Amino acid sequence: MKSFNTKILAVSNQKGGVGKTTSAVNIAAFLAITETPTLLIDMDPQANASTGLGLDPQSDYLSTYDLLINNKTIKKCIQKTEIKYLDIIPSSTKLAGAEIELVSMFTRESILKDSLGNIYGKYKYIIIDAPPSLGLLTINVLTASQSVIIPIQCEYYALDGLSQLLNTIRLIQKNLNPELIIEGILITMYDSRLNLSKQVVNEVEEYFGDKVYKTFINRNVRLGEAPSHGKPIILYDPTSTGSKNYMDLVTEILQHNG
Ligand code: ADP
Ligand code: MG
């Protein structure tokens, strides 16, 4: 079997509704469409990435909860998706309890990292959708990842709370994962007609410089609709602006990673 130099990428921001899940799902889907073996891991108890790919959270599949808390092997938790090169470890609402259950566990910060060690080389990319918090689930995500994509939504107070996230990243670099870097800053829900969008871009570029992806994700109704059909945008509406934006983003990600 082919063995890859697996790249593990987190999508994280403790703010809710900034486009983490939409980005994780569609980055993973576009990578897979280019025949890049990809695994998406849903680490949010809301399980939006799982439902967004057509999984039913009521059914009793093994999830990231079983992986972290029930000591299930990672291979048992992986499922195939509608897209040939895309697998997923889904989430379930039970994962909400893991935040507390993890506290008393030995190596509680690195359970995800340790289990990913068992499938290293099997995928070219592993994309992890993080929850909207900076607790132990996110710490597991950032400890397991080589780099992190931070989506920033074009809205008022876009940069608020970002210093907390950057501080968490620094602490993890210092104590748990010295290799962790910021892969890129992703502007989401951009609307070129709004001055506010341009202001946010200016502020973000001033702060992060060339870490900001050249591709912006526009506000696009089709991106908002796709999850309720259980499909990534490439299957729901391949000609939409949202589809084009995520395709461009993945081209940029692939270029950065040689
Ligand atoms: P998060 O995971 O950070 O909470 P989501 O990706 O779930 O954010 O996005 C929040 C909501 O906004 C969802 O309903 C999603 O469908 C919608 N959405 C995300 N990105 C866009 C976009 N570019 N244009 C329009 N709607 C979007
Ligand atoms: Mg989400």
PDB file of C-alpha atoms and ligand atoms in Angstrom:
ATOM      1  CA  MET A   1       0.000   0.000   0.000  1.00  0.00           C
ATOM      2  CA  LYS A   2       1.080   3.560  -0.771  1.00  0.00           C
ATOM      3  CA  SER A   3       2.364   5.522   2.196  1.00  0.00           C
ATOM      4  CA  PHE A   4       1.987   9.286   2.335  1.00  0.00           C
ATOM      5  CA  ASN A   5       3.715  12.041   4.210  1.00  0.00           C
ATOM      6  CA  THR A   6       0.461  12.870   5.977  1.00  0.00           C
ATOM      7  CA  LYS A   7      -0.348  16.550   6.536  1.00  0.00           C
ATOM      8  CA  ILE A   8      -2.652  17.148   9.496  1.00  0.00           C
ATOM      9  CA  LEU A   9      -4.539  20.431   9.255  1.00  0.00           C
ATOM     10  CA  ALA A  10      -6.893  21.885  11.880  1.00  0.00           C
ATOM     11  CA  VAL A  11      -9.615  24.429  11.164  1.00  0.00           C
ATOM     12  CA  SER A  12     -10.048  26.364  14.379  1.00  0.00           C
ATOM     13  CA  ASN A  13     -11.482  29.544  15.897  1.00  0.00           C
ATOM     14  CA  GLN A  14     -13.359  29.529  19.185  1.00  0.00           C
ATOM     15  CA  LYS A  15     -15.988  31.850  17.712  1.00  0.00           C
ATOM     16  CA  GLY A  16     -19.053  30.056  16.402  1.00  0.00           C
ATOM     17  CA  GLY A  17     -20.476  30.747  12.968  1.00  0.00           C
ATOM     18  CA  VAL A  18     -17.285  31.969  11.298  1.00  0.00           C
ATOM     19  CA  GLY A  19     -17.152  29.226   8.648  1.00  0.00           C
ATOM     20  CA  LYS A  20     -15.003  26.539  10.296  1.00  0.00           C
ATOM     21  CA  THR A  21     -17.228  23.604   9.378  1.00  0.00           C
ATOM     22  CA  THR A  22     -18.047  24.890   5.904  1.00  0.00           C
ATOM     23  CA  SER A  23     -14.322  25.291   5.280  1.00  0.00           C
ATOM     24  CA  ALA A  24     -13.290  21.938   6.761  1.00  0.00           C
ATOM     25  CA  VAL A  25     -15.936  20.043   4.758  1.00  0.00           C
ATOM     26  CA  ASN A  26     -15.251  21.772   1.471  1.00  0.00           C
ATOM     27  CA  ILE A  27     -11.457  21.792   1.744  1.00  0.00           C
ATOM     28  CA  ALA A  28     -11.611  18.051   2.444  1.00  0.00           C
ATOM     29  CA  ALA A  29     -14.066  17.458  -0.419  1.00  0.00           C
ATOM     30  CA  PHE A  30     -12.001  19.385  -2.981  1.00  0.00           C
ATOM     31  CA  LEU A  31      -8.796  17.646  -1.908  1.00  0.00           C
ATOM     32  CA  ALA A  32     -10.566  14.315  -2.403  1.00  0.00           C
ATOM     33  CA  ILE A  33     -11.970  15.356  -5.785  1.00  0.00           C
ATOM     34  CA  THR A  34      -8.382  15.805  -6.979  1.00  0.00           C
ATOM     35  CA  GLU A  35      -7.831  12.155  -5.956  1.00  0.00           C
ATOM     36  CA  THR A  36      -5.908  13.119  -2.829  1.00  0.00           C
ATOM     37  CA  PRO A  37      -6.690  10.542  -0.113  1.00  0.00           C
ATOM     38  CA  THR A  38      -8.241  12.637   2.647  1.00  0.00           C
ATOM     39  CA  LEU A  39      -9.742  12.031   6.084  1.00  0.00           C
ATOM     40  CA  LEU A  40     -12.100  14.537   7.704  1.00  0.00           C
ATOM     41  CA  ILE A  41     -12.375  14.363  11.494  1.00  0.00           C
ATOM     42  CA  ASP A  42     -15.376  15.989  13.146  1.00  0.00           C
ATOM     43  CA  MET A  43     -14.358  17.136  16.630  1.00  0.00           C
ATOM     44  CA  ASP A  44     -17.397  19.359  17.258  1.00  0.00           C
ATOM     45  CA  PRO A  45     -20.248  17.891  19.399  1.00  0.00           C
ATOM     46  CA  GLN A  46     -22.676  19.748  17.126  1.00  0.00           C
ATOM     47  CA  ALA A  47     -21.613  17.285  14.413  1.00  0.00           C
ATOM     48  CA  ASN A  48     -22.299  19.753  11.595  1.00  0.00           C
ATOM     49  CA  ALA A  49     -19.489  18.392   9.432  1.00  0.00           C
ATOM     50  CA  SER A  50     -20.974  14.895   9.782  1.00  0.00           C
ATOM     51  CA  THR A  51     -24.521  15.920   8.844  1.00  0.00           C
ATOM     52  CA  GLY A  52     -23.050  18.167   6.143  1.00  0.00           C
ATOM     53  CA  LEU A  53     -21.695  15.016   4.510  1.00  0.00           C
ATOM     54  CA  GLY A  54     -24.995  13.198   4.799  1.00  0.00           C
ATOM     55  CA  LEU A  55     -24.472  11.226   8.020  1.00  0.00           C
ATOM     56  CA  ASP A  56     -27.342  10.826  10.446  1.00  0.00           C
ATOM     57  CA  PRO A  57     -26.174  11.620  14.001  1.00  0.00           C
ATOM     58  CA  GLN A  58     -29.090   9.562  15.397  1.00  0.00           C
ATOM     59  CA  SER A  59     -27.631   6.352  13.954  1.00  0.00           C
ATOM     60  CA  ASP A  60     -25.236   4.456  16.179  1.00  0.00           C
ATOM     61  CA  TYR A  61     -21.972   4.696  14.257  1.00  0.00           C
ATOM     62  CA  LEU A  62     -18.691   4.958  16.129  1.00  0.00           C
ATOM     63  CA  SER A  63     -17.642   8.585  16.493  1.00  0.00           C
ATOM     64  CA  THR A  64     -14.841  10.807  17.744  1.00  0.00           C
ATOM     65  CA  TYR A  65     -16.410  10.278  21.177  1.00  0.00           C
ATOM     66  CA  ASP A  66     -15.702   6.542  20.984  1.00  0.00           C
ATOM     67  CA  LEU A  67     -12.213   7.291  19.760  1.00  0.00           C
ATOM     68  CA  LEU A  68     -11.376   9.653  22.628  1.00  0.00           C
ATOM     69  CA  ILE A  69     -13.318   8.181  25.533  1.00  0.00           C
ATOM     70  CA  ASN A  70     -14.212   4.561  24.739  1.00  0.00           C
ATOM     71  CA  ASN A  71     -10.764   3.567  23.573  1.00  0.00           C
ATOM     72  CA  LYS A  72     -12.044   2.337  20.177  1.00  0.00           C
ATOM     73  CA  THR A  73      -9.385   1.853  17.526  1.00  0.00           C
ATOM     74  CA  ILE A  74      -9.283   4.627  14.959  1.00  0.00           C
ATOM     75  CA  LYS A  75      -9.771   2.228  12.038  1.00  0.00           C
ATOM     76  CA  LYS A  76     -13.151   1.173  13.470  1.00  0.00           C
ATOM     77  CA  CYS A  77     -14.300   4.813  13.666  1.00  0.00           C
ATOM     78  CA  ILE A  78     -13.522   5.663  10.018  1.00  0.00           C
ATOM     79  CA  GLN A  79     -16.349   5.635   7.467  1.00  0.00           C
ATOM     80  CA  LYS A  80     -16.446   6.078   3.711  1.00  0.00           C
ATOM     81  CA  THR A  81     -18.336   8.978   2.132  1.00  0.00           C
ATOM     82  CA  GLU A  82     -20.049   9.602  -1.198  1.00  0.00           C
ATOM     83  CA  ILE A  83     -16.721  10.935  -2.516  1.00  0.00           C
ATOM     84  CA  LYS A  84     -14.255   8.215  -3.431  1.00  0.00           C
ATOM     85  CA  TYR A  85     -11.091   9.595  -1.826  1.00  0.00           C
ATOM     86  CA  LEU A  86     -12.834  11.086   1.218  1.00  0.00           C
ATOM     87  CA  ASP A  87     -13.292   9.254   4.535  1.00  0.00           C
ATOM     88  CA  ILE A  88     -14.704  10.681   7.753  1.00  0.00           C
ATOM     89  CA  ILE A  89     -14.658  10.090  11.475  1.00  0.00           C
ATOM     90  CA  PRO A  90     -18.027  11.551  12.416  1.00  0.00           C
ATOM     91  CA  SER A  91     -18.981  13.231  15.652  1.00  0.00           C
ATOM     92  CA  SER A  92     -21.953  12.714  17.918  1.00  0.00           C
ATOM     93  CA  THR A  93     -23.670  14.875  20.534  1.00  0.00           C
ATOM     94  CA  LYS A  94     -22.105  12.603  23.185  1.00  0.00           C
ATOM     95  CA  LEU A  95     -18.842  14.373  22.423  1.00  0.00           C
ATOM     96  CA  ALA A  96     -20.083  17.342  24.477  1.00  0.00           C
ATOM     97  CA  GLY A  97     -19.544  15.216  27.590  1.00  0.00           C
ATOM     98  CA  ALA A  98     -15.980  14.417  26.547  1.00  0.00           C
ATOM     99  CA  GLU A  99     -14.846  17.920  27.471  1.00  0.00           C
ATOM    100  CA  ILE A 100     -15.417  16.947  31.126  1.00  0.00           C
ATOM    101  CA  GLU A 101     -14.646  13.228  30.873  1.00  0.00           C
ATOM    102  CA  LEU A 102     -11.225  14.002  29.410  1.00  0.00           C
ATOM    103  CA  VAL A 103     -10.203  16.016  32.466  1.00  0.00           C
ATOM    104  CA  SER A 104      -9.460  12.953  34.569  1.00  0.00           C
ATOM    105  CA  MET A 105      -7.739  10.999  31.803  1.00  0.00           C
ATOM    106  CA  PHE A 106      -4.049  10.272  31.588  1.00  0.00           C
ATOM    107  CA  THR A 107      -2.496  11.987  28.511  1.00  0.00           C
ATOM    108  CA  ARG A 108      -5.762  13.867  28.150  1.00  0.00           C
ATOM    109  CA  GLU A 109      -4.278  16.447  25.758  1.00  0.00           C
ATOM    110  CA  SER A 110      -2.818  13.974  23.298  1.00  0.00           C
ATOM    111  CA  ILE A 111      -5.379  11.188  22.904  1.00  0.00           C
ATOM    112  CA  LEU A 112      -6.279  12.299  19.369  1.00  0.00           C
ATOM    113  CA  LYS A 113      -2.620  12.697  18.415  1.00  0.00           C
ATOM    114  CA  ASP A 114      -1.754   9.244  19.749  1.00  0.00           C
ATOM    115  CA  SER A 115      -4.585   7.545  17.849  1.00  0.00           C
ATOM    116  CA  LEU A 116      -3.718   9.369  14.605  1.00  0.00           C
ATOM    117  CA  GLY A 117      -0.287   7.798  14.890  1.00  0.00           C
ATOM    118  CA  ASN A 118      -1.940   4.480  13.959  1.00  0.00           C
ATOM    119  CA  ILE A 119      -3.068   5.694  10.532  1.00  0.00           C
ATOM    120  CA  TYR A 120      -0.160   7.977   9.698  1.00  0.00           C
ATOM    121  CA  GLY A 121       0.735   7.488   6.039  1.00  0.00           C
ATOM    122  CA  LYS A 122      -2.696   6.211   5.046  1.00  0.00           C
ATOM    123  CA  TYR A 123      -3.960   9.646   3.945  1.00  0.00           C
ATOM    124  CA  LYS A 124      -2.280  12.576   2.238  1.00  0.00           C
ATOM    125  CA  TYR A 125      -4.390  15.052   4.233  1.00  0.00           C
ATOM    126  CA  ILE A 126      -6.248  14.860   7.518  1.00  0.00           C
ATOM    127  CA  ILE A 127      -8.562  17.833   8.065  1.00  0.00           C
ATOM    128  CA  ILE A 128      -9.935  18.380  11.576  1.00  0.00           C
ATOM    129  CA  ASP A 129     -13.022  20.497  12.265  1.00  0.00           C
ATOM    130  CA  ALA A 130     -12.638  22.010  15.751  1.00  0.00           C
ATOM    131  CA  PRO A 131     -15.413  23.012  18.159  1.00  0.00           C
ATOM    132  CA  PRO A 132     -16.209  26.649  19.069  1.00  0.00           C
ATOM    133  CA  SER A 133     -14.307  26.603  22.355  1.00  0.00           C
ATOM    134  CA  LEU A 134     -10.748  26.495  23.653  1.00  0.00           C
ATOM    135  CA  GLY A 135     -11.224  23.509  25.978  1.00  0.00           C
ATOM    136  CA  LEU A 136      -9.701  20.040  25.917  1.00  0.00           C
ATOM    137  CA  LEU A 137     -11.299  19.089  22.586  1.00  0.00           C
ATOM    138  CA  THR A 138      -9.597  22.003  20.832  1.00  0.00           C
ATOM    139  CA  ILE A 139      -6.372  21.311  22.753  1.00  0.00           C
ATOM    140  CA  ASN A 140      -6.507  17.728  21.404  1.00  0.00           C
ATOM    141  CA  VAL A 141      -7.066  19.089  17.888  1.00  0.00           C
ATOM    142  CA  LEU A 142      -4.143  21.533  18.051  1.00  0.00           C
ATOM    143  CA  THR A 143      -1.842  19.003  19.704  1.00  0.00           C
ATOM    144  CA  ALA A 144      -2.547  16.494  16.924  1.00  0.00           C
ATOM    145  CA  SER A 145      -2.108  18.974  14.040  1.00  0.00           C
ATOM    146  CA  GLN A 146       0.893  20.225  12.125  1.00  0.00           C
ATOM    147  CA  SER A 147      -0.808  23.477  11.264  1.00  0.00           C
ATOM    148  CA  VAL A 148      -3.994  25.427  11.700  1.00  0.00           C
ATOM    149  CA  ILE A 149      -6.237  27.362   9.345  1.00  0.00           C
ATOM    150  CA  ILE A 150      -8.065  30.192  11.114  1.00  0.00           C
ATOM    151  CA  PRO A 151     -11.252  31.356   9.375  1.00  0.00           C
ATOM    152  CA  ILE A 152     -12.171  34.981  10.058  1.00  0.00           C
ATOM    153  CA  GLN A 153     -15.656  36.149   9.196  1.00  0.00           C
ATOM    154  CA  CYS A 154     -16.113  39.605   7.679  1.00  0.00           C
ATOM    155  CA  GLU A 155     -18.215  41.213  10.416  1.00  0.00           C
ATOM    156  CA  TYR A 156     -17.938  43.741  13.214  1.00  0.00           C
ATOM    157  CA  TYR A 157     -15.486  42.666  15.925  1.00  0.00           C
ATOM    158  CA  ALA A 158     -13.960  40.140  13.515  1.00  0.00           C
ATOM    159  CA  LEU A 159     -10.650  40.222  15.389  1.00  0.00           C
ATOM    160  CA  ASP A 160     -12.175  40.121  18.867  1.00  0.00           C
ATOM    161  CA  GLY A 161     -11.163  37.046  20.805  1.00  0.00           C
ATOM    162  CA  LEU A 162      -8.414  36.240  18.327  1.00  0.00           C
ATOM    163  CA  SER A 163      -5.714  37.027  20.893  1.00  0.00           C
ATOM    164  CA  GLN A 164      -7.134  34.230  23.086  1.00  0.00           C
ATOM    165  CA  LEU A 165      -6.809  31.772  20.224  1.00  0.00           C
ATOM    166  CA  LEU A 166      -3.266  32.943  19.403  1.00  0.00           C
ATOM    167  CA  ASN A 167      -2.365  32.636  23.073  1.00  0.00           C
ATOM    168  CA  THR A 168      -3.689  29.073  23.180  1.00  0.00           C
ATOM    169  CA  ILE A 169      -1.651  28.275  20.057  1.00  0.00           C
ATOM    170  CA  ARG A 170       1.489  29.686  21.734  1.00  0.00           C
ATOM    171  CA  LEU A 171       0.889  27.631  24.883  1.00  0.00           C
ATOM    172  CA  ILE A 172       0.439  24.481  22.837  1.00  0.00           C
ATOM    173  CA  GLN A 173       3.602  25.241  20.850  1.00  0.00           C
ATOM    174  CA  LYS A 174       5.481  25.646  24.114  1.00  0.00           C
ATOM    175  CA  ASN A 175       4.147  22.649  26.009  1.00  0.00           C
ATOM    176  CA  LEU A 176       2.525  20.078  23.755  1.00  0.00           C
ATOM    177  CA  ASN A 177       3.306  20.540  20.075  1.00  0.00           C
ATOM    178  CA  PRO A 178       6.381  22.628  19.173  1.00  0.00           C
ATOM    179  CA  GLU A 179       5.831  21.972  15.436  1.00  0.00           C
ATOM    180  CA  LEU A 180       2.412  23.647  15.283  1.00  0.00           C
ATOM    181  CA  ILE A 181       2.269  26.587  12.867  1.00  0.00           C
ATOM    182  CA  ILE A 182      -0.429  28.814  11.448  1.00  0.00           C
ATOM    183  CA  GLU A 183      -1.087  27.419   7.978  1.00  0.00           C
ATOM    184  CA  GLY A 184      -3.166  30.378   6.864  1.00  0.00           C
ATOM    185  CA  ILE A 185      -5.808  32.944   7.730  1.00  0.00           C
ATOM    186  CA  LEU A 186      -8.981  32.534   5.718  1.00  0.00           C
ATOM    187  CA  ILE A 187     -11.351  35.435   5.056  1.00  0.00           C
ATOM    188  CA  THR A 188     -14.919  34.106   5.017  1.00  0.00           C
ATOM    189  CA  MET A 189     -18.339  35.530   4.126  1.00  0.00           C
ATOM    190  CA  TYR A 190     -16.705  38.302   2.166  1.00  0.00           C
ATOM    191  CA  ASP A 191     -19.038  40.726   0.382  1.00  0.00           C
ATOM    192  CA  SER A 192     -17.228  43.026  -2.051  1.00  0.00           C
ATOM    193  CA  ARG A 193     -20.147  45.500  -1.973  1.00  0.00           C
ATOM    194  CA  LEU A 194     -19.619  46.199   1.707  1.00  0.00           C
ATOM    195  CA  ASN A 195     -17.046  48.608   3.064  1.00  0.00           C
ATOM    196  CA  LEU A 196     -17.040  46.544   6.233  1.00  0.00           C
ATOM    197  CA  SER A 197     -15.668  43.543   4.347  1.00  0.00           C
ATOM    198  CA  LYS A 198     -12.819  45.658   2.985  1.00  0.00           C
ATOM    199  CA  GLN A 199     -12.079  47.093   6.427  1.00  0.00           C
ATOM    200  CA  VAL A 200     -11.893  43.622   7.941  1.00  0.00           C
ATOM    201  CA  VAL A 201      -9.548  42.458   5.167  1.00  0.00           C
ATOM    202  CA  ASN A 202      -7.299  45.495   5.741  1.00  0.00           C
ATOM    203  CA  GLU A 203      -7.131  44.869   9.467  1.00  0.00           C
ATOM    204  CA  VAL A 204      -6.486  41.161   9.064  1.00  0.00           C
ATOM    205  CA  GLU A 205      -3.783  41.735   6.430  1.00  0.00           C
ATOM    206  CA  GLU A 206      -2.136  44.385   8.586  1.00  0.00           C
ATOM    207  CA  TYR A 207      -1.961  41.911  11.458  1.00  0.00           C
ATOM    208  CA  PHE A 208      -1.139  38.659   9.657  1.00  0.00           C
ATOM    209  CA  GLY A 209       0.601  39.851   6.468  1.00  0.00           C
ATOM    210  CA  ASP A 210       1.184  37.123   3.901  1.00  0.00           C
ATOM    211  CA  LYS A 211      -0.343  34.439   6.148  1.00  0.00           C
ATOM    212  CA  VAL A 212      -3.700  35.579   4.730  1.00  0.00           C
ATOM    213  CA  TYR A 213      -4.894  33.422   1.832  1.00  0.00           C
ATOM    214  CA  LYS A 214      -5.268  35.272  -1.456  1.00  0.00           C
ATOM    215  CA  THR A 215      -8.538  33.441  -1.941  1.00  0.00           C
ATOM    216  CA  PHE A 216     -11.453  34.971  -0.023  1.00  0.00           C
ATOM    217  CA  ILE A 217     -14.612  32.947   0.553  1.00  0.00           C
ATOM    218  CA  ASN A 218     -17.523  35.110  -0.588  1.00  0.00           C
ATOM    219  CA  ARG A 219     -20.853  35.169   1.142  1.00  0.00           C
ATOM    220  CA  ASN A 220     -22.788  32.730  -1.032  1.00  0.00           C
ATOM    221  CA  VAL A 221     -26.285  31.377  -0.454  1.00  0.00           C
ATOM    222  CA  ARG A 222     -25.451  28.026  -2.052  1.00  0.00           C
ATOM    223  CA  LEU A 223     -22.764  27.395   0.591  1.00  0.00           C
ATOM    224  CA  GLY A 224     -25.397  27.942   3.260  1.00  0.00           C
ATOM    225  CA  GLU A 225     -27.844  25.568   1.566  1.00  0.00           C
ATOM    226  CA  ALA A 226     -25.515  22.659   0.795  1.00  0.00           C
ATOM    227  CA  PRO A 227     -25.283  21.190   4.361  1.00  0.00           C
ATOM    228  CA  SER A 228     -29.053  20.717   4.619  1.00  0.00           C
ATOM    229  CA  HIS A 229     -28.775  18.476   1.546  1.00  0.00           C
ATOM    230  CA  GLY A 230     -25.929  16.538   3.169  1.00  0.00           C
ATOM    231  CA  LYS A 231     -23.529  17.511   0.399  1.00  0.00           C
ATOM    232  CA  PRO A 232     -20.305  19.455   0.001  1.00  0.00           C
ATOM    233  CA  ILE A 233     -20.612  22.351  -2.454  1.00  0.00           C
ATOM    234  CA  ILE A 234     -18.833  20.461  -5.264  1.00  0.00           C
ATOM    235  CA  LEU A 235     -21.720  17.961  -5.326  1.00  0.00           C
ATOM    236  CA  TYR A 236     -24.519  20.410  -4.478  1.00  0.00           C
ATOM    237  CA  ASP A 237     -23.685  23.230  -6.903  1.00  0.00           C
ATOM    238  CA  PRO A 238     -20.297  22.886  -8.597  1.00  0.00           C
ATOM    239  CA  THR A 239     -20.691  26.092 -10.637  1.00  0.00           C
ATOM    240  CA  SER A 240     -21.530  28.356  -7.674  1.00  0.00           C
ATOM    241  CA  THR A 241     -19.217  31.117  -6.453  1.00  0.00           C
ATOM    242  CA  GLY A 242     -18.746  29.196  -3.198  1.00  0.00           C
ATOM    243  CA  SER A 243     -17.614  26.138  -5.101  1.00  0.00           C
ATOM    244  CA  LYS A 244     -15.155  28.166  -7.146  1.00  0.00           C
ATOM    245  CA  ASN A 245     -13.808  29.886  -4.011  1.00  0.00           C
ATOM    246  CA  TYR A 246     -13.097  26.617  -2.188  1.00  0.00           C
ATOM    247  CA  MET A 247     -11.539  25.132  -5.297  1.00  0.00           C
ATOM    248  CA  ASP A 248      -9.188  28.138  -5.519  1.00  0.00           C
ATOM    249  CA  LEU A 249      -8.407  27.839  -1.819  1.00  0.00           C
ATOM    250  CA  VAL A 250      -7.475  24.182  -2.158  1.00  0.00           C
ATOM    251  CA  THR A 251      -5.246  25.035  -5.128  1.00  0.00           C
ATOM    252  CA  GLU A 252      -3.507  27.560  -2.865  1.00  0.00           C
ATOM    253  CA  ILE A 253      -3.198  25.018  -0.027  1.00  0.00           C
ATOM    254  CA  LEU A 254      -1.728  22.431  -2.402  1.00  0.00           C
ATOM    255  CA  GLN A 255       0.762  25.014  -3.733  1.00  0.00           C
ATOM    256  CA  HIS A 256       1.898  25.925  -0.194  1.00  0.00           C
ATOM    257  CA  ASN A 257       2.429  22.266   0.575  1.00  0.00           C
ATOM    258  CA  GLY A 258       4.423  21.474  -2.538  1.00  0.00           C
TER     259      GLY A 258
HETATM  260  P1  ADP B   1     -18.689  27.397  12.295  1.00  0.00           P
HETATM  261  O1  ADP B   1     -18.339  25.974  12.025  1.00  0.00           O
HETATM  262  O2  ADP B   1     -17.498  28.285  12.492  1.00  0.00           O
HETATM  263  O3  ADP B   1     -19.667  27.533  13.413  1.00  0.00           O
HETATM  264  P2  ADP B   1     -20.220  27.259   9.840  1.00  0.00           P
HETATM  265  O4  ADP B   1     -19.288  26.800   8.774  1.00  0.00           O
HETATM  266  O5  ADP B   1     -21.145  26.247  10.418  1.00  0.00           O
HETATM  267  O6  ADP B   1     -19.417  27.996  10.997  1.00  0.00           O
HETATM  268  O7  ADP B   1     -21.038  28.483   9.233  1.00  0.00           O
HETATM  269  C1  ADP B   1     -22.060  29.132   9.986  1.00  0.00           C
HETATM  270  C2  ADP B   1     -23.297  29.272   9.121  1.00  0.00           C
HETATM  271  O8  ADP B   1     -23.027  30.113   8.005  1.00  0.00           O
HETATM  272  C3  ADP B   1     -23.786  27.967   8.545  1.00  0.00           C
HETATM  273  O9  ADP B   1     -25.190  27.995   8.479  1.00  0.00           O
HETATM  274  C4  ADP B   1     -23.195  27.938   7.145  1.00  0.00           C
HETATM  275  O10 ADP B   1     -23.977  27.172   6.257  1.00  0.00           O
HETATM  276  C5  ADP B   1     -23.198  29.405   6.783  1.00  0.00           C
HETATM  277  N1  ADP B   1     -22.067  29.778   5.918  1.00  0.00           N
HETATM  278  C6  ADP B   1     -20.772  29.443   6.076  1.00  0.00           C
HETATM  279  N2  ADP B   1     -20.006  30.008   5.138  1.00  0.00           N
HETATM  280  C7  ADP B   1     -20.834  30.747   4.346  1.00  0.00           C
HETATM  281  C8  ADP B   1     -20.633  31.575   3.209  1.00  0.00           C
HETATM  282  N3  ADP B   1     -19.425  31.773   2.671  1.00  0.00           N
HETATM  283  N4  ADP B   1     -21.718  32.178   2.658  1.00  0.00           N
HETATM  284  C9  ADP B   1     -22.946  31.981   3.196  1.00  0.00           C
HETATM  285  N5  ADP B   1     -23.196  31.224   4.266  1.00  0.00           N
HETATM  286  C10 ADP B   1     -22.151  30.604   4.861  1.00  0.00           C
HETATM  287 MG    MG B   2     -18.786  24.257  13.121  1.00  0.00          MG
END
